[in-house]
Coordinates of C-alpha atoms in Angstrom, one line a residue:
M7 CA 99.0 -88.2 -79.4
K8 CA 100.9 -91.4 -80.1
L9 CA 97.6 -93.3 -80.0
L10 CA 96.1 -90.9 -82.5
T11 CA 99.1 -91.2 -84.8
F12 CA 98.9 -95.0 -84.6
I13 CA 95.2 -95.0 -85.5
I14 CA 95.8 -92.7 -88.5
V15 CA 98.6 -94.9 -89.8
L16 CA 96.5 -98.0 -89.3
L17 CA 93.6 -96.5 -91.2
L18 CA 95.8 -95.4 -94.0
G19 CA 97.3 -98.9 -94.2
I20 CA 93.8 -100.4 -94.4
H21 CA 92.8 -97.9 -97.1
L22 CA 95.9 -98.5 -99.2
N23 CA 95.4 -102.3 -98.9
Y24 CA 91.8 -101.9 -100.0
I25 CA 92.9 -99.8 -103.1
Q26 CA 95.5 -102.4 -104.0
K27 CA 92.9 -105.2 -103.8
E28 CA 90.4 -103.2 -105.8
K29 CA 92.9 -102.2 -108.5
P30 CA 92.6 -104.7 -111.5
V31 CA 95.8 -106.6 -112.0
D32 CA 96.7 -107.5 -115.6
D33 CA 100.4 -107.8 -115.3
S34 CA 100.2 -111.5 -114.4
V35 CA 99.5 -112.6 -118.0
N36 CA 101.8 -115.4 -119.0
N37 CA 103.6 -114.0 -122.1
E38 CA 104.9 -117.4 -123.0
L39 CA 101.4 -118.6 -123.6
I40 CA 100.6 -115.7 -125.9
E41 CA 103.9 -116.2 -127.7
L42 CA 103.3 -119.9 -128.2
S43 CA 99.9 -119.2 -129.8
E44 CA 101.5 -116.7 -132.2
K45 CA 104.3 -119.1 -133.0
L46 CA 102.0 -121.9 -133.7
L47 CA 100.0 -119.8 -136.1
L48 CA 103.2 -118.6 -137.8
Q49 CA 104.3 -122.2 -138.3
V50 CA 101.0 -122.9 -139.9
K51 CA 101.3 -120.0 -142.2
M52 CA 104.8 -120.9 -143.2
E53 CA 103.7 -124.5 -143.6
E54 CA 106.4 -125.6 -141.2
P55 CA 106.1 -128.5 -138.6
T56 CA 104.0 -127.7 -135.6
S57 CA 104.6 -130.7 -133.4
T58 CA 107.2 -129.1 -131.1
I59 CA 105.0 -126.1 -130.3
E60 CA 102.0 -128.4 -129.9
K61 CA 103.9 -130.4 -127.3
R62 CA 104.9 -127.3 -125.4
L63 CA 101.3 -126.2 -125.3
N64 CA 100.2 -129.6 -124.1
D65 CA 102.9 -129.8 -121.4
I66 CA 101.6 -126.6 -119.7
S67 CA 99.7 -127.4 -116.5
F68 CA 96.0 -126.6 -116.5
E69 CA 96.5 -124.2 -113.5
S70 CA 99.2 -122.3 -115.4
L71 CA 96.8 -122.0 -118.4
R72 CA 94.0 -120.8 -116.1
I73 CA 96.0 -118.2 -114.2
G74 CA 98.2 -117.2 -117.1
L75 CA 95.3 -115.8 -119.0
P76 CA 93.8 -113.5 -116.3
S77 CA 91.8 -111.2 -118.4
D78 CA 89.4 -111.3 -121.4
K79 CA 92.1 -109.5 -123.4
A80 CA 94.6 -112.3 -122.8
K81 CA 92.0 -115.0 -123.4
L82 CA 90.9 -113.5 -126.7
T83 CA 94.4 -113.2 -127.9
F84 CA 95.5 -116.7 -127.0
W85 CA 92.3 -118.6 -128.0
I86 CA 91.7 -116.8 -131.3
N87 CA 95.2 -117.6 -132.4
I88 CA 94.8 -121.2 -131.2
Y89 CA 91.5 -121.6 -133.0
N90 CA 92.7 -120.3 -136.3
A91 CA 95.9 -122.3 -136.1
Y92 CA 94.2 -125.6 -135.2
F93 CA 91.5 -125.3 -137.8
Q94 CA 94.3 -125.3 -140.4
I95 CA 96.2 -128.1 -138.7
L96 CA 93.1 -130.3 -138.4
A97 CA 92.0 -129.7 -142.0
I98 CA 95.4 -130.0 -143.7
Q99 CA 97.4 -132.3 -141.5
K100 CA 94.6 -134.5 -140.0
N101 CA 92.3 -134.4 -143.0
L102 CA 89.3 -133.7 -140.8
E103 CA 86.2 -132.4 -142.5
K104 CA 83.0 -130.7 -141.4
P105 CA 81.2 -131.3 -139.0
A106 CA 83.7 -133.6 -137.3
I107 CA 86.5 -130.9 -137.5
F108 CA 84.4 -128.8 -135.1
T109 CA 83.2 -131.4 -132.6
K110 CA 86.1 -133.8 -132.2
K111 CA 88.2 -133.2 -129.0
V112 CA 91.6 -133.5 -130.6
I113 CA 93.3 -130.2 -129.7
P114 CA 95.9 -131.0 -126.9
I115 CA 96.4 -128.1 -124.6
A116 CA 97.4 -128.3 -120.9
N117 CA 96.9 -132.1 -120.8
H118 CA 93.3 -131.8 -122.0
F119 CA 91.8 -132.3 -125.4
F120 CA 89.6 -129.5 -126.6
S121 CA 87.4 -129.2 -129.7
L122 CA 87.0 -126.2 -131.9
D123 CA 83.4 -125.9 -130.8
E124 CA 84.5 -125.8 -127.1
I125 CA 87.0 -123.1 -127.9
E126 CA 84.5 -120.9 -129.8
H127 CA 81.2 -121.5 -128.0
G128 CA 82.5 -122.6 -124.6
I129 CA 85.5 -120.4 -123.9
L130 CA 85.2 -117.4 -126.3
R131 CA 81.4 -117.1 -126.1
K132 CA 81.2 -118.0 -122.4
Y133 CA 79.4 -121.3 -123.0
R134 CA 76.6 -120.3 -125.2
W135 CA 74.7 -123.0 -127.2
K136 CA 75.9 -123.3 -130.7
Y137 CA 72.4 -123.3 -132.2
G138 CA 70.6 -120.9 -130.0
L139 CA 71.3 -117.6 -131.9
G140 CA 73.3 -116.6 -128.9
Y141 CA 70.3 -116.5 -126.5
L142 CA 70.6 -120.0 -125.0
P143 CA 73.4 -121.0 -122.6
D144 CA 75.0 -124.4 -122.5
P145 CA 74.0 -125.6 -119.0
F146 CA 76.7 -128.2 -118.9
P147 CA 79.9 -126.8 -120.3
G148 CA 82.2 -128.7 -118.0
K149 CA 84.4 -127.4 -115.1
K150 CA 87.5 -126.7 -117.3
I151 CA 85.5 -124.6 -119.8
R152 CA 84.0 -122.6 -117.0
H153 CA 87.4 -121.9 -115.6
L154 CA 88.8 -120.8 -118.9
A155 CA 85.9 -118.8 -120.3
V156 CA 85.8 -115.1 -120.9
E157 CA 83.8 -112.9 -118.5
K158 CA 81.9 -111.2 -121.3
T159 CA 81.4 -112.1 -125.0
D160 CA 83.0 -109.7 -127.4
Y161 CA 81.0 -109.8 -130.6
R162 CA 84.1 -108.8 -132.6
L163 CA 85.5 -112.3 -132.2
H164 CA 83.2 -113.4 -135.0
F165 CA 85.2 -111.2 -137.4
A166 CA 88.4 -112.8 -136.2
L167 CA 87.7 -116.6 -136.2
N168 CA 88.4 -118.4 -139.5
C169 CA 86.6 -121.7 -140.1
G170 CA 88.0 -122.4 -143.5
A171 CA 85.1 -121.2 -145.5
T172 CA 85.3 -118.6 -148.3
S173 CA 82.9 -116.3 -146.4
C174 CA 85.0 -116.4 -143.2
P175 CA 87.1 -113.4 -142.3
P176 CA 90.8 -113.8 -143.1
I177 CA 93.3 -115.0 -140.5
A178 CA 95.3 -112.4 -138.7
F179 CA 98.0 -112.6 -136.0
Y180 CA 96.6 -111.2 -132.7
N181 CA 98.9 -109.9 -130.0
Y182 CA 98.1 -109.0 -126.4
E183 CA 99.1 -105.4 -126.5
D184 CA 97.1 -104.4 -129.6
I185 CA 94.2 -106.9 -129.7
D186 CA 91.5 -104.2 -129.1
A187 CA 92.7 -102.1 -132.0
Q188 CA 93.1 -105.3 -134.1
L189 CA 89.6 -106.5 -133.4
R190 CA 88.2 -103.1 -134.2
L191 CA 90.1 -103.1 -137.6
A192 CA 88.9 -106.7 -138.3
T193 CA 85.3 -105.6 -137.6
E194 CA 85.5 -102.5 -139.8
S195 CA 87.2 -104.4 -142.7
F196 CA 84.7 -107.3 -142.6
L197 CA 81.7 -104.9 -142.5
E198 CA 83.0 -102.8 -145.4
T199 CA 83.5 -106.0 -147.4
D200 CA 80.4 -107.9 -146.5
T201 CA 77.7 -105.3 -146.1
K202 CA 75.5 -104.1 -149.0
I203 CA 73.3 -101.1 -148.5
H204 CA 70.3 -100.3 -150.7
E205 CA 69.2 -96.9 -149.6
E206 CA 66.3 -96.4 -151.9
E207 CA 64.7 -99.7 -150.9
K208 CA 65.8 -99.3 -147.3
V209 CA 67.4 -102.7 -147.2
V210 CA 70.8 -103.7 -145.8
Y211 CA 72.4 -107.1 -146.5
V212 CA 74.7 -108.4 -143.9
S213 CA 76.7 -111.6 -143.1
K214 CA 74.7 -114.5 -141.8
L215 CA 77.0 -114.3 -138.7
F216 CA 74.6 -111.6 -137.6
L217 CA 71.8 -114.2 -137.7
W218 CA 73.6 -117.2 -136.3
F219 CA 74.9 -115.2 -133.3
R220 CA 72.2 -112.6 -133.1
A221 CA 72.3 -112.2 -129.3
D222 CA 76.1 -111.8 -129.3
F223 CA 75.6 -108.6 -131.3
G224 CA 72.9 -107.3 -128.9
G225 CA 69.9 -108.4 -131.0
R226 CA 68.4 -106.2 -133.8
S227 CA 69.0 -103.0 -131.9
G228 CA 72.6 -103.9 -131.3
I229 CA 73.1 -104.8 -134.9
N230 CA 71.7 -101.4 -135.9
R231 CA 74.1 -99.7 -133.6
I232 CA 77.1 -101.6 -135.0
L233 CA 76.1 -100.8 -138.6
S234 CA 75.3 -97.2 -137.8
K235 CA 78.7 -96.7 -136.2
Q236 CA 80.4 -98.1 -139.2
F237 CA 78.4 -96.4 -142.0
N238 CA 77.0 -93.3 -140.2
I239 CA 73.5 -94.2 -141.3
D240 CA 70.4 -94.7 -139.2
F241 CA 69.4 -98.4 -139.9
S242 CA 66.4 -98.5 -137.6
K243 CA 64.0 -98.2 -140.5
Y244 CA 65.9 -100.6 -142.8
K245 CA 64.9 -104.2 -143.5
L246 CA 67.7 -106.6 -142.5
K247 CA 68.5 -109.4 -145.0
Y248 CA 71.3 -111.9 -145.0
N249 CA 73.9 -112.7 -147.6
D250 CA 74.3 -116.4 -148.7
Y251 CA 77.2 -117.9 -146.8
N252 CA 79.8 -119.4 -149.0
W253 CA 81.0 -122.6 -147.4
D254 CA 83.4 -123.6 -150.1
T255 CA 86.8 -124.4 -148.5
Q256 CA 89.5 -121.8 -148.6
L257 CA 92.4 -122.7 -146.4
Q258 CA 95.5 -120.7 -145.6
N259 CA 93.6 -117.4 -146.1
F260 CA 95.9 -115.1 -144.2
N261 CA 95.3 -111.4 -144.0
D262 CA 98.6 -110.2 -145.6

């Protein structure tokens, strides 16, 4: 009887241990990292000095950065805020212009210099090639980018990143708890503003983001689903056309 009891307890222990290992853990997110990204963006909006927060971000160890953002939810929150803040910093404080503003590795985080392109296409898009419409991966993203990248690309990030152009979505403050709802609202707002539907001609005009990052949206069928969900129209028989993208500079375009 004692032997049977021992076996049952042992099996229960193994089972519980298995459940604990299988249960996704998301409480290990480093809230300080998220808060620093929000504070940096706030300083940018208020046109206040950013050097102190920049130094704190750079003083973080790479390992702390890697393990402190354990989920795509955490990575999206942190890196979207960082991208939007640093575009403004590089444009206003450093006087960088396109295309150098995207490619120069001048963003100091965790004792490593990142570029805006690395943040967008390497980390947030899981190392996809910038010019491949989302279909082509970058075969050599670098070890650090691989460690920091999301597990799965969330197409809604394209409606959250602001690259200083008039046609870009406005800048919002993203927080860890609400980012899913925030990205949903950002997507809905952008689509409502930037989509033109001509029902008689069966033509729908959309942002060129849908062309440049076509695969991120799931190709043509994915784009149809996104539009149909937003407008409650079957777009499968519509011709897809793209609005001209206004690259005129519009800095400090915050959503409030």
